[in-house]
Amino acid sequence: MKDAKVQILIVDLGSQYTEVIRRSLRYLGFKSIVLKPEDSLAWIEENFPKGIILSGGSASVYDPKAPQIPKELLNFKTPILGICFGMQWLAYTHDKDSVHHVTEGKSYGPVEINFLTERKSFLFQGLKEKINAWSSHGDSVGIVPKGFVVTATSKDGKVIEAMESENERLWGVQFHPEVIETDDENIILSNFVKDICGCTENYSRKDTIKEIAENTKKILGNGKAIIGVSGGVDSTTLASILGPALGSQLKAFFIDTGGMRKGEVEKVKKIAKRAGINLEVIDKYKSKFVEKVGSTIDAEEKREKFREVYGETFKEVAQFFGATHMIQGTLATDLIESGRLGESALIKTHHNVYLDLGLKEIMPIADFFKFEVREIAKEFGLEELISGRQPFPGPGLYLRIIGVPVTEELLEIVREADYQVAQILKKHNLYDAISQTIVALLGVKTVGVKGDGRVYGYSLVVRTVETTDFMTVKGFYLNKDICEEIVGALSKHPKIVRVMFDWTTKPPATTEFE
Ligand code: XMP
């Protein structure tokens, strides 16, 4: 019999990866709950979880404004896994001088972890002696507190990467086992929840789909809902789940913002038809979007303006349909990056997060990440969405004209360039191997020479990345011949004098330029 109870509590200490921990647990088959530190104690006393995970976070234990974790958490003898800041907190509560404080220069990126063979931790069973892991921290544990032993190090033993006190049932890791860049395939989290905490699996993909439909129907009651469908994985999958469940209570709209990819509108109509979604296309607001978004070059202001026009458009649509609710295909990533989930920081404003239209908003897939939605889409037979399309942000090509005001002409340049690059990558069978390809126009003018004349023109930058969840990304490096083919194709435009390639990881860059 399945234990429906939540067995793992994740205490959110402000990490960008808190929801990634929850997602990894879902993937392993376990329900969990994320709570703020101040809410955790009361919940534990009522629910007796089998394990507690302290997420990372950007604060220092020495910072008076750092999240205040109640020390009483240690009294329950429930196994605790502290990640990054979580591990530093475990050390600090046992020895006030144990954490080495760094005032400047955090370290981000890959780190090689050595597990100590003389004392192989239960947490690391099944892993090789060394793995590559992702780290993102300033402070670190410099002195192991009494009662703890070191179980992993990096940099020739100079940095403590893991420690534990089996007696006190406390485990700590400085690196991030939950992110895809750490090559452990979730073994560490699995060892913790299954073997150390003794949890039993209680979560499956089918449960998810059923829950999404049932919960949304319950919230909607007798109301009427509109949903914006962009043709992307998230909104289309959600509309296909909800279509049969809500029937005539739901109406789907596609707003052509003018920032779409080449041929997008036709593609969206086709996909919606196959998915059985009753879709209405609205294109009368295109020039309003260009005019408003083009009035600023600041990334956040552009997003705000886009959101404004998007909101106004939907307000009209909602009135026309007599809607009481708006359903959004917002994902966990969107909420995290717009600083609307737990303690995470604002990275970018998202146009579809808490629109405030005077309608009640429902975000049925806000707990999920892109790859999970892709799995759900597969279950629905929406293969085209998974294999045929890379993700594309709602504000579309507006985010890909950088440093100059957006105009119809510049939109057309990036639209055509995006199409040409996609064609080249498809020809070389690379398109599907790349998680996302971005072609952006850089508004800084530089000098070039075409024919025999001087051209003072713009540059295009091509960014190809690979990732699973877009919380972190790696560059997808293209070979010389393909780069040359792309440069040749894109520099044919009379106003383009340079083509650049960007393979920066996230962090520090985000996937999109704005
Ligand atoms: P970033 O740039 O934040 O992007 O690393 C992560 C993923 O999200 C997409 N993205 C968006 N999608 N509305 C969306 O629907 C947005 O405002 C938005 N901003 C970024 C981005 O293309 C990438 O796939």
Coordinates of C-alpha atoms and ligand atoms in Angstrom, one line a residue:
M1 CA 0.0 0.0 0.0
K2 CA 1.2 3.5 -0.9
D3 CA 2.0 5.8 2.0
A4 CA 0.3 9.0 0.8
K5 CA 1.9 11.1 3.5
V6 CA 4.7 13.6 2.8
Q7 CA 7.8 12.0 4.3
I8 CA 10.4 14.6 3.5
L9 CA 10.5 18.2 4.6
I10 CA 12.7 20.6 2.6
V11 CA 13.5 23.8 4.5
D12 CA 13.9 26.6 2.0
L13 CA 16.9 28.7 2.9
G14 CA 16.8 30.9 -0.2
S15 CA 18.5 28.6 -2.8
Q16 CA 17.7 28.9 -6.5
Y17 CA 17.7 25.1 -6.3
T18 CA 15.2 24.4 -3.6
E19 CA 12.5 23.3 -6.1
V20 CA 15.1 21.3 -7.9
I21 CA 15.5 19.2 -4.7
R22 CA 11.7 18.7 -4.6
R23 CA 11.7 17.8 -8.3
S24 CA 14.5 15.2 -7.8
L25 CA 12.6 13.6 -5.0
R26 CA 9.5 13.4 -7.3
Y27 CA 11.6 11.8 -9.9
L28 CA 12.8 9.3 -7.4
G29 CA 9.1 8.6 -6.4
F30 CA 8.7 10.6 -3.2
K31 CA 6.4 13.4 -2.2
S32 CA 8.0 16.3 -0.2
I33 CA 7.0 19.7 1.1
V34 CA 9.0 22.9 1.0
L35 CA 8.6 25.3 4.0
K36 CA 10.2 28.4 5.3
P37 CA 12.4 27.9 8.3
E38 CA 10.0 29.7 10.6
D39 CA 7.1 27.4 9.6
S40 CA 9.1 24.2 9.8
L41 CA 9.0 23.4 13.5
A42 CA 5.2 23.4 13.9
W43 CA 4.9 21.3 10.8
I44 CA 7.4 18.7 12.1
E45 CA 5.6 18.4 15.4
E46 CA 2.4 17.6 13.6
N47 CA 3.6 15.5 10.7
F48 CA 6.8 13.7 11.9
P49 CA 8.7 13.5 8.6
K50 CA 11.2 10.7 8.1
G51 CA 13.8 13.1 6.9
I52 CA 14.7 16.8 6.6
I53 CA 16.7 18.5 3.9
L54 CA 18.2 22.0 4.5
S55 CA 18.5 23.7 1.1
G56 CA 21.4 25.9 0.2
G57 CA 21.1 29.6 0.1
S58 CA 23.2 32.7 -0.6
A59 CA 23.4 34.0 3.0
S60 CA 26.3 33.5 5.4
V61 CA 25.8 32.0 8.8
Y62 CA 27.4 35.2 10.2
D63 CA 24.9 37.4 8.6
P64 CA 22.2 38.6 11.1
K65 CA 19.7 38.6 8.2
A66 CA 20.4 35.0 7.3
P67 CA 17.4 32.6 7.4
Q68 CA 16.9 31.7 11.0
I69 CA 16.6 27.9 11.3
P70 CA 15.1 26.8 14.6
K71 CA 17.8 24.9 16.5
E72 CA 15.1 22.7 17.9
L73 CA 15.1 20.9 14.6
L74 CA 18.1 19.0 15.9
N75 CA 16.2 17.6 18.9
F76 CA 13.9 15.3 16.9
K77 CA 16.8 13.0 15.8
T78 CA 15.2 12.9 12.4
P79 CA 18.0 12.5 9.8
I80 CA 19.0 15.9 8.4
L81 CA 20.9 16.5 5.1
G82 CA 22.3 20.0 4.9
I83 CA 23.2 21.2 1.5
C84 CA 25.7 24.1 1.0
F85 CA 24.4 26.8 3.4
G86 CA 22.5 23.9 5.1
M87 CA 25.8 22.2 5.8
Q88 CA 27.4 25.4 7.0
W89 CA 24.5 25.9 9.4
L90 CA 25.0 22.4 10.8
A91 CA 28.7 23.1 11.4
Y92 CA 28.0 26.6 12.9
T93 CA 25.4 25.3 15.4
H94 CA 28.1 22.9 16.7
D95 CA 31.1 25.2 16.6
K96 CA 30.8 29.0 16.1
D97 CA 34.3 29.1 14.5
S98 CA 33.9 26.3 12.1
V99 CA 32.7 28.3 9.0
H100 CA 35.3 30.1 7.0
H101 CA 33.7 33.4 5.9
V102 CA 34.4 34.9 2.5
T103 CA 33.5 38.5 1.9
E104 CA 34.2 38.7 -1.8
G105 CA 34.3 36.3 -4.7
K106 CA 32.0 33.3 -4.5
S107 CA 33.0 30.2 -6.4
Y108 CA 30.6 28.8 -9.0
G109 CA 31.0 25.9 -11.3
P110 CA 32.3 22.4 -11.5
V111 CA 34.4 20.9 -8.8
E112 CA 36.0 17.4 -8.5
I113 CA 34.9 15.6 -5.4
N114 CA 36.9 12.9 -3.7
F115 CA 35.1 10.6 -1.4
L116 CA 37.2 9.4 1.4
T117 CA 37.7 5.6 0.9
E118 CA 38.9 4.9 4.4
R119 CA 35.5 5.9 5.6
K120 CA 33.0 5.6 2.8
S121 CA 29.8 7.3 3.9
F122 CA 26.5 5.6 3.6
L123 CA 25.3 8.7 1.8
F124 CA 27.8 8.0 -1.1
Q125 CA 27.3 4.3 -1.5
G126 CA 27.1 3.3 -5.2
L127 CA 29.2 6.3 -6.4
K128 CA 32.7 6.2 -7.9
E129 CA 35.6 7.4 -5.8
K130 CA 35.6 10.7 -7.6
I131 CA 32.7 12.6 -9.3
N132 CA 32.3 16.0 -10.9
A133 CA 29.9 18.1 -9.0
W134 CA 28.4 21.6 -9.1
S135 CA 29.2 24.1 -6.5
S136 CA 28.1 27.6 -5.9
H137 CA 29.1 29.1 -2.6
G138 CA 31.1 31.8 -0.8
D139 CA 31.6 30.5 2.8
S140 CA 32.7 27.0 3.5
V141 CA 33.3 24.7 6.5
G142 CA 36.9 25.2 7.5
I143 CA 37.0 23.2 10.8
V144 CA 35.0 20.0 11.3
P145 CA 33.0 20.3 14.5
K146 CA 33.5 17.8 17.2
G147 CA 31.4 14.7 16.7
F148 CA 31.6 15.0 12.9
V149 CA 33.9 13.3 10.4
V150 CA 34.9 14.5 6.9
T151 CA 33.6 12.2 4.2
A152 CA 34.6 14.1 1.0
T153 CA 37.0 16.8 0.0
S154 CA 38.1 18.7 -3.1
K155 CA 41.2 20.5 -4.2
D156 CA 43.7 17.9 -2.9
G157 CA 42.0 17.7 0.4
K158 CA 42.1 21.4 1.1
V159 CA 38.3 22.0 0.9
I160 CA 35.8 20.0 3.0
E161 CA 33.0 18.9 0.7
A162 CA 31.1 16.6 3.0
M163 CA 30.9 15.8 6.7
E164 CA 28.6 13.7 8.9
S165 CA 27.7 12.7 12.4
E166 CA 26.0 9.3 12.2
N167 CA 25.4 9.5 16.0
E168 CA 23.5 12.7 15.7
R169 CA 22.0 11.6 12.3
L170 CA 23.4 14.7 10.5
W171 CA 24.8 14.7 7.0
G172 CA 26.2 17.7 5.1
V173 CA 27.4 18.3 1.5
Q174 CA 29.0 21.6 0.3
F175 CA 28.2 20.8 -3.4
H176 CA 24.8 20.5 -4.9
P177 CA 23.7 16.8 -5.4
E178 CA 20.3 17.9 -6.8
V179 CA 21.5 19.6 -10.0
I180 CA 22.0 17.8 -13.2
E181 CA 25.6 19.0 -13.5
T182 CA 26.6 16.8 -10.6
D183 CA 27.2 13.4 -12.1
D184 CA 25.6 11.2 -9.4
E185 CA 22.2 10.6 -11.1
N186 CA 20.4 11.4 -7.9
I187 CA 22.2 8.6 -6.0
I188 CA 23.0 10.8 -3.0
L189 CA 19.4 12.0 -2.6
S190 CA 18.2 8.4 -3.1
N191 CA 20.6 7.1 -0.5
F192 CA 19.4 9.7 1.9
V193 CA 15.7 9.3 1.5
K194 CA 15.6 5.5 1.0
D195 CA 18.4 4.1 3.1
I196 CA 19.1 6.7 5.7
C197 CA 15.5 7.9 6.3
G198 CA 13.7 4.7 5.3
C199 CA 11.0 6.4 3.1
T200 CA 8.8 4.4 0.9
E201 CA 7.9 5.5 -2.7
N202 CA 4.6 7.3 -2.9
Y203 CA 4.5 9.3 -6.2
S204 CA 4.1 8.6 -9.9
R205 CA 3.6 10.5 -13.2
K206 CA 0.0 9.3 -13.6
D207 CA -0.8 10.7 -10.2
T208 CA 0.4 14.0 -11.4
I209 CA -1.9 14.2 -14.4
K210 CA -4.9 13.1 -12.4
E211 CA -4.1 15.7 -9.7
I212 CA -3.7 18.5 -12.2
A213 CA -7.1 18.0 -13.7
E214 CA -8.9 17.3 -10.5
N215 CA -7.4 20.2 -8.5
T216 CA -8.0 22.7 -11.3
K217 CA -11.7 21.5 -11.7
K218 CA -12.1 21.9 -7.9
I219 CA -10.7 25.5 -7.9
L220 CA -12.7 26.5 -10.9
G221 CA -16.0 25.2 -9.6
N222 CA -18.8 26.6 -11.7
G223 CA -16.6 29.4 -13.1
K224 CA -15.3 29.9 -16.7
A225 CA -11.6 30.0 -17.5
I226 CA -9.4 31.3 -20.2
I227 CA -5.9 29.9 -21.0
G228 CA -3.2 31.5 -23.1
V229 CA -1.7 28.9 -25.4
S230 CA 1.7 29.8 -27.0
G231 CA 2.3 26.5 -28.8
G232 CA 5.1 25.7 -26.4
V233 CA 5.3 22.6 -24.3
D234 CA 3.9 24.0 -21.1
S235 CA 0.8 25.8 -22.1
T236 CA -0.1 23.3 -24.8
T237 CA 0.3 20.3 -22.5
L238 CA -1.7 22.0 -19.8
A239 CA -4.5 22.9 -22.2
S240 CA -4.6 19.3 -23.5
I241 CA -5.0 17.9 -19.9
L242 CA -7.6 20.5 -19.0
G243 CA -9.6 20.5 -22.3
P244 CA -11.4 17.2 -21.6
A245 CA -11.6 17.8 -17.9
L246 CA -13.2 21.3 -18.1
G247 CA -15.1 21.1 -21.5
S248 CA -17.0 24.3 -22.3
Q249 CA -15.8 26.0 -19.1
L250 CA -12.4 26.5 -20.8
K251 CA -11.4 28.7 -23.8
A252 CA -7.9 28.8 -25.2
F253 CA -6.4 31.9 -26.9
F254 CA -3.2 32.4 -28.8
I255 CA -1.9 36.1 -28.8
D256 CA 0.3 36.8 -31.7
T257 CA 2.6 39.4 -30.1
G258 CA 4.7 40.1 -33.2
G259 CA 7.7 38.5 -31.5
M260 CA 7.1 35.0 -32.8
R261 CA 9.4 32.8 -34.7
K262 CA 9.0 32.3 -38.5
G263 CA 6.0 30.2 -39.3
E264 CA 5.1 30.0 -35.6
V265 CA 1.4 31.0 -35.9
E266 CA 0.6 28.2 -38.4
K267 CA 2.6 25.7 -36.3
V268 CA 0.7 26.6 -33.2
K269 CA -2.7 26.2 -34.9
K270 CA -1.6 22.8 -36.2
I271 CA -0.4 21.6 -32.8
A272 CA -3.5 22.8 -31.0
K273 CA -5.7 21.0 -33.5
R274 CA -3.9 17.8 -33.0
A275 CA -4.1 18.2 -29.2
G276 CA -7.8 18.8 -29.5
I277 CA -7.6 22.4 -28.1
N278 CA -10.3 24.8 -29.2
L279 CA -8.0 27.8 -30.0
E280 CA -8.7 31.3 -31.1
V281 CA -5.9 33.4 -32.6
I282 CA -5.8 37.1 -31.8
D283 CA -3.3 39.2 -33.8
K284 CA -4.8 42.7 -33.7
Y285 CA -2.4 43.9 -30.9
K286 CA 0.9 43.2 -32.7
S287 CA 1.8 46.9 -33.3
K288 CA 0.9 47.8 -29.7
F289 CA 3.4 45.3 -28.4
V290 CA 6.2 46.7 -30.7
E291 CA 5.4 50.3 -29.8
K292 CA 5.3 49.7 -26.0
V293 CA 8.2 47.3 -25.7
G294 CA 10.3 49.3 -28.1
S295 CA 10.0 52.4 -25.9
T296 CA 12.8 51.2 -23.6
I297 CA 16.0 49.2 -24.0
D298 CA 16.3 48.2 -20.3
A299 CA 15.8 44.4 -19.9
E300 CA 13.5 44.5 -16.9
E301 CA 11.5 47.5 -18.2
K302 CA 11.0 45.7 -21.5
R303 CA 9.7 42.6 -19.6
E304 CA 7.4 44.9 -17.6
K305 CA 6.0 46.6 -20.7
F306 CA 5.5 43.3 -22.4
R307 CA 3.6 42.0 -19.3
E308 CA 1.5 45.2 -19.3
V309 CA 0.3 44.8 -22.9
Y310 CA -0.1 41.1 -22.5
G311 CA -2.3 41.7 -19.4
E312 CA -4.4 44.4 -21.1
T313 CA -5.0 42.1 -24.1
F314 CA -6.1 39.2 -21.8
K315 CA -8.3 41.5 -19.8
E316 CA -10.3 42.3 -23.0
V317 CA -10.4 38.6 -24.0
A318 CA -11.6 37.6 -20.5
Q319 CA -14.4 40.2 -20.5
F320 CA -15.5 39.0 -23.9
F321 CA -15.6 35.4 -22.8
G322 CA -17.1 36.2 -19.4
A323 CA -14.2 34.5 -17.6
T324 CA -13.9 34.3 -13.9
H325 CA -10.4 32.6 -13.9
M326 CA -7.2 32.7 -15.9
I327 CA -5.2 29.5 -16.1
Q328 CA -1.4 29.8 -16.6
G329 CA 1.1 27.3 -17.8
T330 CA 3.7 28.8 -15.4
L331 CA 6.5 26.5 -14.3
A332 CA 8.6 26.3 -11.2
T333 CA 11.5 27.9 -13.1
D334 CA 9.4 30.9 -13.9
L335 CA 8.3 31.4 -10.3
I336 CA 11.9 30.8 -9.0
E337 CA 13.4 33.3 -11.5
S338 CA 10.7 35.9 -10.9
G339 CA 11.4 35.7 -7.1
R340 CA 7.9 34.4 -6.4
L341 CA 8.7 31.0 -5.0
G342 CA 9.9 30.8 -1.4
E343 CA 13.0 32.8 -0.7
S344 CA 14.5 32.8 -4.2
A345 CA 15.8 36.1 -5.6
L346 CA 14.3 38.1 -8.5
I347 CA 16.3 37.2 -11.7
K348 CA 13.7 38.2 -14.3
T349 CA 10.1 39.4 -14.5
H350 CA 7.9 36.9 -16.2
H351 CA 4.9 38.1 -18.2
N352 CA 2.7 35.3 -17.1
V353 CA 3.4 35.2 -13.3
Y354 CA 0.6 36.7 -11.2
L355 CA -0.9 38.9 -13.9
D356 CA -3.4 40.6 -11.6
L357 CA -6.2 40.9 -14.1
G358 CA -8.9 41.0 -11.6
L359 CA -9.4 37.3 -12.4
K360 CA -8.5 34.4 -10.1
E361 CA -5.3 32.9 -11.4
I362 CA -4.7 29.2 -11.4
M363 CA -1.2 27.8 -12.1
P364 CA -1.6 24.0 -12.1
I365 CA 1.9 23.1 -13.2
A366 CA 3.8 25.6 -11.1
D367 CA 5.5 22.8 -9.2
F368 CA 7.0 21.3 -12.3
F369 CA 10.1 21.7 -14.4
K370 CA 10.3 21.6 -18.2
F371 CA 11.5 18.0 -18.5
E372 CA 8.7 16.8 -16.3
V373 CA 6.1 18.6 -18.5
R374 CA 7.8 17.0 -21.5
E375 CA 7.2 13.5 -19.9
I376 CA 3.5 14.4 -19.3
A377 CA 3.3 15.6 -23.0
K378 CA 4.6 12.3 -24.1
E379 CA 2.0 10.5 -22.0
F380 CA -0.6 12.5 -24.0
G381 CA 1.0 11.5 -27.3
L382 CA 2.1 15.1 -28.0
E383 CA 5.4 13.9 -29.5
E384 CA 5.7 16.9 -31.8
L385 CA 6.0 19.2 -28.9
I386 CA 8.9 17.2 -27.5
S387 CA 10.9 16.3 -30.5
G388 CA 10.0 19.1 -32.9
R389 CA 10.5 22.3 -30.9
Q390 CA 13.0 23.9 -28.7
P391 CA 11.6 26.1 -25.9
F392 CA 10.8 29.7 -26.7
P393 CA 10.1 32.4 -24.1
G394 CA 6.7 34.1 -24.0
P395 CA 8.1 37.6 -24.8
G396 CA 9.8 35.9 -27.7
L397 CA 12.1 37.8 -30.1
Y398 CA 11.6 41.0 -28.0
L399 CA 14.2 39.5 -25.5
R400 CA 16.6 39.0 -28.4
I401 CA 17.2 42.5 -29.5
I402 CA 19.7 43.9 -27.0
G403 CA 20.7 47.5 -26.4
V404 CA 18.6 49.2 -29.1
P405 CA 14.9 49.8 -29.2
V406 CA 12.9 47.0 -30.8
T407 CA 11.5 47.8 -34.2
E408 CA 9.6 45.7 -36.8
E409 CA 12.7 45.8 -38.9
L410 CA 15.0 44.4 -36.2
L411 CA 12.4 41.8 -35.3
E412 CA 12.5 40.7 -38.9
I413 CA 16.3 40.4 -38.9
V414 CA 16.4 38.2 -35.8
R415 CA 13.4 36.2 -37.0
E416 CA 15.0 35.3 -40.3
A417 CA 18.4 34.7 -38.6
D418 CA 16.8 32.4 -36.1
Y419 CA 15.2 30.5 -38.9
Q420 CA 18.4 30.2 -40.9
V421 CA 20.4 28.9 -37.9
A422 CA 17.7 26.3 -37.1
Q423 CA 17.8 25.1 -40.7
I424 CA 21.6 24.7 -40.6
L425 CA 21.5 22.8 -37.3
K426 CA 18.7 20.6 -38.6
K427 CA 20.7 19.9 -41.8
H428 CA 23.6 18.7 -39.6
N429 CA 21.2 16.7 -37.3
L430 CA 22.1 18.8 -34.3
Y431 CA 18.9 20.7 -33.6
D432 CA 17.4 18.0 -31.3
A433 CA 20.7 17.5 -29.5
I434 CA 20.7 21.2 -28.4
S435 CA 18.4 22.2 -25.6
Q436 CA 18.0 25.7 -26.8
T437 CA 19.4 27.9 -29.6
I438 CA 19.2 31.6 -29.3
V439 CA 20.0 34.1 -32.0
A440 CA 20.1 37.7 -30.7
L441 CA 20.9 41.0 -32.2
L442 CA 23.5 43.1 -30.3
G443 CA 22.7 46.8 -30.7
V444 CA 26.3 48.0 -30.3
K445 CA 27.5 49.2 -33.7
T446 CA 30.9 48.2 -35.0
V447 CA 32.7 48.7 -38.3
G448 CA 32.7 46.2 -41.1
V449 CA 33.5 46.1 -44.7
K450 CA 31.2 44.7 -47.4
G451 CA 32.0 44.8 -51.1
D452 CA 34.4 47.8 -51.1
G453 CA 32.5 49.9 -48.7
R454 CA 32.4 50.6 -45.0
V455 CA 29.4 49.4 -43.0
Y456 CA 28.7 50.5 -39.5
G457 CA 26.3 47.8 -38.4
Y458 CA 25.0 45.4 -35.8
S459 CA 26.2 42.0 -34.7
L460 CA 24.3 38.8 -34.2
V461 CA 25.2 36.4 -31.5
V462 CA 24.4 32.7 -31.6
R463 CA 24.0 30.8 -28.3
T464 CA 23.6 27.1 -28.2
V465 CA 23.1 25.4 -24.8
E466 CA 22.4 22.0 -23.3
T467 CA 20.5 21.4 -20.0
T468 CA 17.7 19.4 -18.6
D469 CA 15.9 21.9 -16.3
F470 CA 17.3 25.3 -17.4
M471 CA 18.2 26.0 -13.8
T472 CA 21.8 25.5 -15.0
V473 CA 23.0 25.3 -18.6
K474 CA 26.2 24.3 -20.3
G475 CA 27.4 25.6 -23.7
F476 CA 26.8 23.3 -26.6
Y477 CA 30.0 23.8 -28.7
L478 CA 29.6 23.8 -32.4
N479 CA 32.4 22.7 -34.7
K480 CA 34.4 25.1 -36.9
D481 CA 32.6 24.1 -40.2
I482 CA 29.2 24.7 -38.7
C483 CA 30.3 28.0 -37.2
E484 CA 31.6 29.1 -40.6
E485 CA 28.4 28.1 -42.3
I486 CA 26.4 30.1 -39.7
V487 CA 28.7 33.2 -40.0
G488 CA 28.4 33.0 -43.8
A489 CA 24.6 32.8 -43.8
L490 CA 23.9 35.5 -41.1
S491 CA 26.5 38.1 -42.3
K492 CA 24.8 38.2 -45.7
H493 CA 22.3 40.7 -44.3
P494 CA 23.5 44.2 -45.3
K495 CA 23.2 45.6 -41.7
I496 CA 25.0 42.7 -40.0
V497 CA 28.8 43.0 -39.8
R498 CA 29.7 40.4 -37.2
V499 CA 28.5 37.0 -35.9
M500 CA 29.6 35.9 -32.4
F501 CA 29.1 32.7 -30.5
D502 CA 28.2 32.5 -26.8
W503 CA 28.7 29.3 -24.8
T504 CA 28.7 30.8 -21.3
T505 CA 27.4 28.5 -18.6
K506 CA 24.4 29.4 -16.4
P507 CA 25.4 30.6 -13.8
P508 CA 26.8 33.2 -14.3
A509 CA 24.8 33.9 -17.6
T510 CA 21.1 33.2 -17.9
T511 CA 19.9 31.3 -21.0
E512 CA 18.3 34.3 -22.6
F513 CA 20.1 37.6 -22.9
E514 CA 17.4 39.5 -21.1
Ligands
XMP1 P1 16.7 31.9 -18.5 O1 17.0 32.9 -19.5 O2 16.0 32.5 -17.3 O3 15.7 30.9 -19.2 O4 17.9 31.1 -18.1 C1 15.3 29.6 -18.8 C2 14.3 29.1 -19.8 O5 13.1 29.8 -19.7 C3 12.8 30.5 -20.9 N1 12.4 31.9 -20.5 C4 11.1 32.2 -20.5 N2 10.0 31.5 -20.8 N3 8.7 33.4 -20.4 C5 8.8 32.2 -20.8 O6 7.8 31.6 -21.1 C6 9.8 34.2 -20.0 O7 9.7 35.4 -19.7 C7 11.0 33.5 -20.1 N4 12.3 34.0 -19.9 C8 13.1 32.9 -20.1 C9 14.2 30.6 -21.7 O8 13.9 30.7 -23.1 C10 14.7 29.2 -21.2 O9 14.2 28.2 -22.0

